[in-house]
Short mmCIF file of C-alpha atoms in Angstrom, two decimals:
data_model
loop_
_atom_site.label_atom_id
_atom_site.label_comp_id
_atom_site.label_asym_id
_atom_site.label_seq_id
_atom_site.Cartn_x
_atom_site.Cartn_y
_atom_site.Cartn_z
CA MET U 1 86.75 53.89 -2.38
CA LYS U 2 86.87 57.63 -2.12
CA ASP U 3 83.34 59.89 -2.83
CA GLU U 4 84.23 61.97 -5.27
CA ASN U 5 81.53 64.53 -3.67
CA LEU U 6 82.99 64.61 -0.47
CA LEU U 7 84.95 67.55 1.19
CA PHE U 8 85.83 68.30 4.68
CA ARG U 9 86.15 71.36 7.07
CA PRO U 10 85.51 72.95 10.70
CA ALA U 11 81.94 72.37 11.88
CA VAL U 12 79.51 75.29 11.79
CA ARG U 13 77.06 77.19 14.71
CA VAL U 14 74.54 75.77 12.07
CA ASP U 15 75.48 72.71 11.93
CA LEU U 16 75.35 70.85 15.52
CA GLU U 17 72.12 69.85 15.21
CA GLY U 18 72.54 67.76 12.42
CA ILE U 19 76.38 66.39 14.73
CA VAL U 20 73.96 65.59 17.83
CA GLY U 21 71.72 63.94 16.16
CA MET U 22 74.48 61.73 14.14
CA LEU U 23 76.11 61.34 17.06
CA ALA U 24 73.12 60.30 18.94
CA ASP U 25 72.08 57.27 16.24
CA ASP U 26 73.71 54.53 17.12
CA ASN U 27 72.83 51.75 19.96
CA LEU U 28 75.45 54.18 22.72
CA GLY U 29 74.69 56.98 21.32
CA ARG U 30 70.85 56.69 21.79
CA THR U 31 71.76 56.73 25.92
CA ARG U 32 74.38 59.41 25.85
CA GLU U 33 72.58 61.93 23.45
CA ASN U 34 69.64 64.41 23.37
CA PRO U 35 69.10 65.34 19.89
CA GLU U 36 65.57 66.43 21.31
CA LEU U 37 65.84 69.92 20.26
CA PRO U 38 66.00 72.98 21.15
CA LEU U 39 70.05 71.43 22.11
CA GLU U 40 70.43 71.25 25.58
CA ARG U 41 72.66 74.55 26.40
CA SER U 42 76.02 72.09 26.61
CA TYR U 43 76.15 71.69 23.65
CA GLU U 44 76.61 75.20 23.39
CA GLU U 45 79.21 75.40 25.12
CA ALA U 46 81.07 72.83 24.06
CA PHE U 47 80.63 73.93 20.78
CA GLN U 48 81.75 77.35 21.83
CA ALA U 49 84.93 76.40 23.80
CA ILE U 50 86.17 72.85 20.80
CA HIS U 51 85.56 75.87 17.89
CA GLU U 52 87.85 79.13 20.83
CA ASP U 53 90.66 76.22 21.04
CA PRO U 54 94.06 76.49 18.34
CA ASN U 55 94.64 72.88 19.30
CA ASN U 56 90.18 71.10 18.70
CA GLU U 57 88.76 70.28 15.45
CA LEU U 58 85.76 69.48 14.73
CA ILE U 59 85.08 68.30 11.40
CA VAL U 60 82.62 67.50 9.84
CA ALA U 61 82.78 65.41 5.70
CA GLU U 62 79.66 66.76 2.98
CA ALA U 63 78.36 64.90 0.83
CA ASP U 64 76.73 65.60 -2.22
CA GLY U 65 75.91 68.97 0.02
CA GLN U 66 74.52 67.21 3.12
CA LEU U 67 76.26 66.45 6.77
CA ALA U 68 78.03 62.03 5.97
CA GLY U 69 80.66 62.28 9.50
CA VAL U 70 81.39 64.36 12.26
CA LEU U 71 84.78 63.51 14.30
CA GLN U 72 86.73 66.12 16.91
CA LEU U 73 91.01 66.43 16.53
CA THR U 74 92.27 66.91 19.25
CA PHE U 75 96.56 68.17 19.12
CA LEU U 76 98.45 67.35 22.72
CA PRO U 77 102.16 69.03 23.63
CA SER U 78 103.87 65.98 25.66
CA ILE U 79 106.54 65.81 27.16
CA THR U 80 106.82 61.58 26.19
CA TYR U 81 108.62 61.03 22.86
CA ARG U 82 110.94 64.26 23.39
CA GLY U 83 108.30 66.05 23.92
CA SER U 84 106.63 65.84 21.23
CA TRP U 85 102.79 66.22 19.68
CA ARG U 86 100.21 63.82 19.27
CA ALA U 87 96.90 63.86 18.09
CA MET U 88 93.68 62.23 18.91
CA ILE U 89 90.60 61.86 17.56
CA GLU U 90 87.28 61.06 19.68
CA GLY U 91 84.08 61.41 18.42
CA VAL U 92 83.58 59.23 15.05
CA ARG U 93 80.75 59.35 13.24
CA THR U 94 78.36 58.94 9.59
CA ALA U 95 75.37 59.30 8.96
CA SER U 96 73.15 56.35 9.14
CA SER U 97 72.28 57.27 5.83
CA MET U 98 75.79 57.85 3.92
CA ARG U 99 77.26 54.58 5.31
CA GLY U 100 79.59 52.02 3.22
CA ARG U 101 80.17 55.19 1.36
CA GLY U 102 83.67 55.26 2.52
CA ILE U 103 83.19 58.46 4.30
CA GLY U 104 84.25 57.16 7.91
CA ARG U 105 87.67 55.77 5.61
CA GLU U 106 88.02 59.23 3.89
CA LEU U 107 87.98 61.24 7.50
CA ILE U 108 90.35 60.13 9.20
CA LEU U 109 92.66 59.62 6.88
CA HIS U 110 92.40 63.39 6.31
CA SER U 111 92.59 63.08 10.74
CA ILE U 112 95.24 61.93 9.81
CA ARG U 113 96.46 64.13 7.59
CA LEU U 114 96.22 66.77 9.13
CA ALA U 115 98.01 65.62 12.47
CA GLU U 116 100.94 64.35 9.86
CA GLU U 117 101.48 68.16 9.23
CA LYS U 118 101.06 69.44 12.47
CA GLY U 119 103.88 67.31 13.28
CA CYS U 120 101.92 64.98 16.14
CA ARG U 121 104.83 62.02 17.04
CA LEU U 122 101.16 59.95 16.67
CA ILE U 123 97.86 59.23 16.30
CA GLN U 124 95.06 57.84 18.70
CA LEU U 125 91.71 57.21 19.63
CA THR U 126 89.40 54.66 21.34
CA THR U 127 86.71 53.01 20.86
CA ASP U 128 83.76 51.23 22.91
CA LYS U 129 84.96 47.04 23.51
CA SER U 130 81.16 46.04 22.87
CA ARG U 131 82.03 47.87 19.09
CA PRO U 132 83.46 44.97 17.24
CA ASP U 133 82.35 46.02 13.86
CA ALA U 134 84.77 49.29 14.95
CA ILE U 135 87.39 48.24 16.31
CA ARG U 136 87.98 46.08 13.28
CA PHE U 137 87.37 49.19 11.24
CA TYR U 138 90.21 50.65 12.71
CA GLU U 139 92.55 48.11 12.40
CA SER U 140 91.79 48.77 9.11
CA LEU U 141 93.45 51.41 8.89
CA GLY U 142 96.84 51.05 10.11
CA PHE U 143 94.98 51.26 13.96
CA SER U 144 96.07 48.74 16.84
CA PRO U 145 95.39 48.27 19.95
CA THR U 146 98.67 48.22 21.97
CA HIS U 147 97.22 49.45 24.98
CA GLU U 148 94.05 49.09 27.47
CA GLY U 149 92.27 51.86 27.70
CA MET U 150 90.90 53.71 31.05
CA LYS U 151 88.14 55.65 31.73
CA MET U 152 86.42 57.03 34.86
CA ARG U 153 83.05 58.27 35.37
CA LEU U 154 83.25 61.59 37.18
CA ASP U 155 79.39 62.81 36.47
CA LYS U 156 77.48 59.84 38.78
CA GLY U 157 74.50 60.85 37.61
CA ASP U 158 72.57 58.95 35.47
CA GLY U 159 74.53 55.85 34.92
CA LYS U 160 74.83 56.61 30.66
CA GLU U 161 78.36 56.56 29.62
#
C-alpha cells in the first residue's frame, strides 16, 4: 500500500539526530547505537563523508512531514559481471511509530529504481540472521538468499556489532 503523503529525499544535517534515533530503536540497534545528545562526533563525520561521496546516498522517507524511514544506498563499480555497477542497501529503518504503513517497502522500491537508473546490474543487502521478519520482508520484495554473508569485526573494543 502506497502512502500518498510519502516523500523521499537525500538526508540533510538536521535529520541526523532522528536518523540515529531510528537506528537505535530496535533490539540490535540498542546495542550498537548511541542516540544521546549531543551525538558522538563519529556520526557527524560519517554523515559528512556520505554526503560528500557521489556513490553514497543517505535517503530519508518523510510521511506527513515527519521523518519516517532511512537507508543508505551505495553504488559500487565492479570488475565482475563484465565491469558492471551494483548497489548495496544498508541501515534500513522505519520509525517505530510509522511501521505497518508500507513505508519501508516503498523506501526499498525507491532504492531499486535509483539503482536501475544508475545502470546497476544487481542490488544487494545483508540483514542479521536474528531478524526473521526482516528476512521475510526482503524476500517479499524479490531479494533471495543466494549467498552466505560474512563479516569480521575490526574494532574489538566493546563487542557490539
